[in-house]
CSV table of C-alpha atoms in Angstrom, one decimal:
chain,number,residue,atom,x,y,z
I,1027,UNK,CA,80.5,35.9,40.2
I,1028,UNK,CA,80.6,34.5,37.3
I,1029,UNK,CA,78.5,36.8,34.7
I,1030,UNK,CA,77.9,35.5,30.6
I,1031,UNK,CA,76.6,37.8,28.1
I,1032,UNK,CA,75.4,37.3,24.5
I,1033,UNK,CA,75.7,39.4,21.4
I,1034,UNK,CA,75.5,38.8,17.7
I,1035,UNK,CA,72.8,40.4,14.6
I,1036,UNK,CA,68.9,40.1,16.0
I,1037,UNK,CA,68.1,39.6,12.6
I,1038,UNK,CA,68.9,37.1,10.1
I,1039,UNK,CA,67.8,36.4,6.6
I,1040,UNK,CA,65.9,32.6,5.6
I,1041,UNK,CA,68.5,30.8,4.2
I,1042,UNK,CA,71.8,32.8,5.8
I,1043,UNK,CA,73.8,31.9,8.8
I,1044,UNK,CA,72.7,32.6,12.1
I,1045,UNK,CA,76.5,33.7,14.4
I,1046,UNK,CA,75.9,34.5,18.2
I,1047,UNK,CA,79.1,35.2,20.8
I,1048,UNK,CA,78.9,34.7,24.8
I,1049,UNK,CA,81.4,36.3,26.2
I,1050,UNK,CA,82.2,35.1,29.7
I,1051,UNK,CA,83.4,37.2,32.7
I,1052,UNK,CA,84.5,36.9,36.4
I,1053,UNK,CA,85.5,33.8,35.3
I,1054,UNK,CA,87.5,31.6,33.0
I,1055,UNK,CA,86.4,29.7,30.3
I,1056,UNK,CA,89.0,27.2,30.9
I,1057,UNK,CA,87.8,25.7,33.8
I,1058,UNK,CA,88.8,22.1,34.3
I,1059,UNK,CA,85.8,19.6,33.0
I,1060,UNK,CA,83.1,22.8,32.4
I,1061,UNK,CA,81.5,22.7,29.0
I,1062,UNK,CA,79.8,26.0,27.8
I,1063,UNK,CA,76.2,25.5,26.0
I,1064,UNK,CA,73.3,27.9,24.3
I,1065,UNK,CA,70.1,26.8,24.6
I,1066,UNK,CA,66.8,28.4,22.6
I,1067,UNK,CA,63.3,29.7,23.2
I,1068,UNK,CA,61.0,30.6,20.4
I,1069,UNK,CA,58.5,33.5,21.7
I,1070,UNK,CA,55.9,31.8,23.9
I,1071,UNK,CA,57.3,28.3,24.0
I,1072,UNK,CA,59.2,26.3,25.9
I,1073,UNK,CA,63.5,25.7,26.3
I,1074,UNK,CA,65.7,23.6,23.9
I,1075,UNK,CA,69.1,22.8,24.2
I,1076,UNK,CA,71.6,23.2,21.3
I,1077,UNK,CA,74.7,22.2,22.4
I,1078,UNK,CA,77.5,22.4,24.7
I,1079,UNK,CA,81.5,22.9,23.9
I,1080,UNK,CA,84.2,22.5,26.8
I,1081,UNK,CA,87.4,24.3,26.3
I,1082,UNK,CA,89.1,21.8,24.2
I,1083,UNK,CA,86.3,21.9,21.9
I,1084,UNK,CA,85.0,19.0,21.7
I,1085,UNK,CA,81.3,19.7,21.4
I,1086,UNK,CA,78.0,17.7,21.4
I,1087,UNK,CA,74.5,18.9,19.8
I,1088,UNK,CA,70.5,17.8,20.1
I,1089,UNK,CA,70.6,16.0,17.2
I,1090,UNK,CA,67.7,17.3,14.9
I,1091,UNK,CA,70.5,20.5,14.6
I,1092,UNK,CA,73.2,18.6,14.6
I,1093,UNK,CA,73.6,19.3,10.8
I,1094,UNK,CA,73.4,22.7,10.8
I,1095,UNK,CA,75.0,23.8,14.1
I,1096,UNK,CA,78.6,24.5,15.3
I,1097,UNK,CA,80.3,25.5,18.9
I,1098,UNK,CA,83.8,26.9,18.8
I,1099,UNK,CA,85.1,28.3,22.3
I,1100,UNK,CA,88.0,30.9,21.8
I,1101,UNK,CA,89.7,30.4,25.2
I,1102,UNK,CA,91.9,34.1,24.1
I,1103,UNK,CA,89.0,36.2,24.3
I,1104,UNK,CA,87.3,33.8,27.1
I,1105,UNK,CA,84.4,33.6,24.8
I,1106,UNK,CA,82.3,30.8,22.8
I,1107,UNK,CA,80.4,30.6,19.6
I,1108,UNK,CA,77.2,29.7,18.0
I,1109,UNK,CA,76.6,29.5,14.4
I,1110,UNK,CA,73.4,28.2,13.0
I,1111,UNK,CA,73.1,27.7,9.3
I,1112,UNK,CA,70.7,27.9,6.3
I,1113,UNK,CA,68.5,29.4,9.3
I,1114,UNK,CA,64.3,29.2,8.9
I,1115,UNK,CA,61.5,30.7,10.3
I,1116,UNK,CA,61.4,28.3,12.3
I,1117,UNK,CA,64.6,29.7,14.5
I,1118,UNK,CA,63.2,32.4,15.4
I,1119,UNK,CA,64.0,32.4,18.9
I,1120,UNK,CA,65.7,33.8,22.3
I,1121,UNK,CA,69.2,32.5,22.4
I,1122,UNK,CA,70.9,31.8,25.8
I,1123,UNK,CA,74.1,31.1,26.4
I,1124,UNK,CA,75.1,29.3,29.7
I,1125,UNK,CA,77.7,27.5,32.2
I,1126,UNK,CA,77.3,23.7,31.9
I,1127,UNK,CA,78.9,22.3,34.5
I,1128,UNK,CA,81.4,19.0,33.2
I,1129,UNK,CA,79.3,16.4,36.5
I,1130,UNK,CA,78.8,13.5,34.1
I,1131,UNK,CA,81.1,11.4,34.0
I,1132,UNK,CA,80.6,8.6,31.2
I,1133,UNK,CA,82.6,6.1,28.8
I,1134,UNK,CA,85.8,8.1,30.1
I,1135,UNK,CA,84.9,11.7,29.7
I,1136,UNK,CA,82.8,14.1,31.5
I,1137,UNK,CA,79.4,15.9,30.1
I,1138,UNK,CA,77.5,18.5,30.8
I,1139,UNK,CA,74.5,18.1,34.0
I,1140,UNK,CA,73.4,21.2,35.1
I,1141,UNK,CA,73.3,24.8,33.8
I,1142,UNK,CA,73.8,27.2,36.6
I,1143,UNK,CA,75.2,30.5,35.1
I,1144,UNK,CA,73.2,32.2,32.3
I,1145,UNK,CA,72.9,35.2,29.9
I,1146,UNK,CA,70.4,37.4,30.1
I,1147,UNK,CA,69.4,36.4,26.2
I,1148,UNK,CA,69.6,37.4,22.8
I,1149,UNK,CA,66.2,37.4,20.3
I,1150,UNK,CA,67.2,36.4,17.0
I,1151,UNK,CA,64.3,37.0,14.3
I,1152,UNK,CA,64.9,35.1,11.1
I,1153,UNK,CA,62.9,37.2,8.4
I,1154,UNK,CA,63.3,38.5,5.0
N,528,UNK,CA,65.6,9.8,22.5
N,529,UNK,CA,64.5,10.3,26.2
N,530,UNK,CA,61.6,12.2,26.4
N,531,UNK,CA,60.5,14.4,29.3
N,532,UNK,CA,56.7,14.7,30.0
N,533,UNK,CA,56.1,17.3,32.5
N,534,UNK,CA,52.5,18.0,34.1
N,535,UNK,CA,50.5,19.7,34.7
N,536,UNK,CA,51.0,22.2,31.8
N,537,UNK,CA,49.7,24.9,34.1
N,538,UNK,CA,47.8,25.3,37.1
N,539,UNK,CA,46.3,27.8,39.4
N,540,UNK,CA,47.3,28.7,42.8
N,541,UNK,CA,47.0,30.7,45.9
N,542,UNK,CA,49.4,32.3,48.4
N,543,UNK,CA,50.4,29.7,50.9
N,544,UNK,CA,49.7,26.8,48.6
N,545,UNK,CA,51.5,23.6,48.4
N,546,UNK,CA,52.7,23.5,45.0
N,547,UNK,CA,53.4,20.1,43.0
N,548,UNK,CA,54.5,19.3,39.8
N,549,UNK,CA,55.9,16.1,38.2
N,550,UNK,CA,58.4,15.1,35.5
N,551,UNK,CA,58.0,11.6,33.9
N,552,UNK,CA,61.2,9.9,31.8
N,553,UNK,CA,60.7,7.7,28.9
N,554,UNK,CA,63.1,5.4,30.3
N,555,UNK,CA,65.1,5.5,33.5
N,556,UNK,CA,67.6,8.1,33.7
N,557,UNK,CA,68.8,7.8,37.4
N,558,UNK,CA,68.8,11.0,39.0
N,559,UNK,CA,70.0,12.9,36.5
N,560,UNK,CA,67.1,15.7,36.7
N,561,UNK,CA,67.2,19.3,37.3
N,562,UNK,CA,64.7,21.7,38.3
N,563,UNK,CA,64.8,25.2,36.7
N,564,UNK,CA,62.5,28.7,37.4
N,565,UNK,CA,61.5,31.2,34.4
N,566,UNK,CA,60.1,34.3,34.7
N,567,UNK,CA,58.9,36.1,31.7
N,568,UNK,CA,61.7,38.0,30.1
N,569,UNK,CA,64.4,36.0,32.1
N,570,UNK,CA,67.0,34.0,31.8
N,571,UNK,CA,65.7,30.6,33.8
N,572,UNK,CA,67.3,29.9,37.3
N,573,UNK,CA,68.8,26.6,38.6
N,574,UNK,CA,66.8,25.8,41.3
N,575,UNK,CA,67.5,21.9,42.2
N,576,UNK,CA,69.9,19.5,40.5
N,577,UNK,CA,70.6,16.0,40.8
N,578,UNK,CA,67.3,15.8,41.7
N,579,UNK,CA,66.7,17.0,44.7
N,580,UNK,CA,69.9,18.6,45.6
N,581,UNK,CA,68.9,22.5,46.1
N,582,UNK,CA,71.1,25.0,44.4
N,583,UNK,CA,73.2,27.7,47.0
N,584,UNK,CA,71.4,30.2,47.7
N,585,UNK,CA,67.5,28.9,46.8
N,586,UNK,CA,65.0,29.0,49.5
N,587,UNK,CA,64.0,26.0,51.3
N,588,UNK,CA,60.4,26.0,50.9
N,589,UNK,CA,61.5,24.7,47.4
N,590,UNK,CA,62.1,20.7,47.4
N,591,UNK,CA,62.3,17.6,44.7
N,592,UNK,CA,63.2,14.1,44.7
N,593,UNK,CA,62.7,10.8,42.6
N,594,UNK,CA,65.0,8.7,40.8
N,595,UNK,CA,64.8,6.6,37.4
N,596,UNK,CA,60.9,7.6,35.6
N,597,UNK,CA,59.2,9.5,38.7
N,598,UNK,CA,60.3,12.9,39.7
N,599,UNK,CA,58.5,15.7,41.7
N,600,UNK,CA,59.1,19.4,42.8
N,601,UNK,CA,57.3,20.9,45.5
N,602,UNK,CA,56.5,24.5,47.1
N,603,UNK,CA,55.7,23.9,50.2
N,604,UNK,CA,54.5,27.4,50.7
N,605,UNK,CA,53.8,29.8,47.6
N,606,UNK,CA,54.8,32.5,47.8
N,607,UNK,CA,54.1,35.5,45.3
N,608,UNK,CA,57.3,35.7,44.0
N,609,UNK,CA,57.1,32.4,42.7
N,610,UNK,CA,54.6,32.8,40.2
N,611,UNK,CA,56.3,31.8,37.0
N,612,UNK,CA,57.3,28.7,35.0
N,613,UNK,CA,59.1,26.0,35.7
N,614,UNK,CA,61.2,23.2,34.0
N,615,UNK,CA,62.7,20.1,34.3
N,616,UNK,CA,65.7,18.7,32.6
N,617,UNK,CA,67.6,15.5,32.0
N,618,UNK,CA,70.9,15.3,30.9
N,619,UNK,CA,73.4,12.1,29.6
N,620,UNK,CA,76.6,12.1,27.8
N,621,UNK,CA,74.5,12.0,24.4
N,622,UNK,CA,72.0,14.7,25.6
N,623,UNK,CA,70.5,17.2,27.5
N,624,UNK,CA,66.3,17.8,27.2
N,625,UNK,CA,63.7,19.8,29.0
N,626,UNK,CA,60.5,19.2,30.2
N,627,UNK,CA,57.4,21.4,28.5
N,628,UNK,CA,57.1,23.8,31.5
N,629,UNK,CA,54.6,24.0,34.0
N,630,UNK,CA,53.3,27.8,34.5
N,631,UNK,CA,51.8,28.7,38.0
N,632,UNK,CA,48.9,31.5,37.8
N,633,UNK,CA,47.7,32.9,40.7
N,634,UNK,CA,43.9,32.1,41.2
């Protein structure tokens, strides 16, 4: 059983650089066409995805982060990384890390469809 | 961008209930939809993908279906472990996006 679990500061300063790890187990994070994503909640609202990375890195973001945000996967320590930066108030948020199954198959590659394996969370408060 | 208008926001229900709730695409997106559960202070759980393909291990009073704008998900029979929130989401090669949620309260 595949079993994902995130860790990283719960509190980050405006303007400083938000760095979350997911650290997979029961599992490899090289597995064929997966791709690994994180995906937000800010307290009381609804999900948001972030992005997704597969094992060769190559990654793809929602693009109103797109500027800020970066996935690395370090396929050593069977883990992947988030890092947010020049971080708000406004990120302020639950941070889930997750399998996102490599279905899609499009313009020669395959993309995430589903996310069917998941960390339990992280809340990271952006505050002074 | 595809957006994802899920309804109603929230609704009120009893054991026993027939549950619905719908998911409405911007544009047609196939069936590229997945249905997910929340409960508060948990991780959400896959329960259908590829629209109405139920996920190993999910009871089958849950069900969903559509295909391009029009999607639904059903309880046919509430029970009161499913009291929570639930989500849709689409996915493409350029993106993936939720739906707002849809919380059922027990009346």
């Amino acid at each position: 059983q595949l079993h994902l679990q995130e860790s990283g500061p719960g509190l980050v300063k405006p303007s400083q650089t938000l760095s979350l790890t997911c650290t997979v187990s029961g599992g490899s994070i090289d597995g064929g066409d997966d791709f690994w994503g994180w995906i937000r909640q800010p307290p009381g609202k609804g999900l948001t995805w972030i992005g997704s990375v597969n094992y060769g890195g190559r990654a793809y973001y929602t693009p109103s982060l797109r500027s800020r945000v970066a996935i690395s996967v370090d396929k050593s320590k069977n883990e992947f990384s988030l890092r947010l930066t020049s971080v708000t108030a406004a990120d302020t948020a639950v941070y889930f890390c997750a399998r996102h199954p490599g279905r899609h198959y499009s313009g020669n590659n395959y993309y995430g469809a589903d996310f069917d394996f998941w960390g339990q969370g992280t809340l990271v408060t952006v505050s002074s | 961008d595809i957006q994802m208008t899920q309804s109603p926001s929230s609704l009120s229900a009893s054991i026993g209930d027939r549950v619905t709730i719908t998911c409405q695409a911007s544009q047609g997106i196939s069936n590229y939809l997945n249905w997910y559960q929340q409960k508060p202070g948990k991780a959400p759980k896959l329960l259908i993908y590829d629209s109405s393909n139920l996920q190993r291990g999910v009871p089958s009073r849950f069900s969903a279906g559509g295909f391009g704008t029009e999607f639904s998900f059903t309880i046919t029979s509430l029970q009161p472990e499913d009291f929570a929130t639930y989500y849709c989401q689409h996915y493409d090669s350029l993106m993936v996006t939720f739906g707002g949620g849809t919380k059922v309260e027990m009346k």
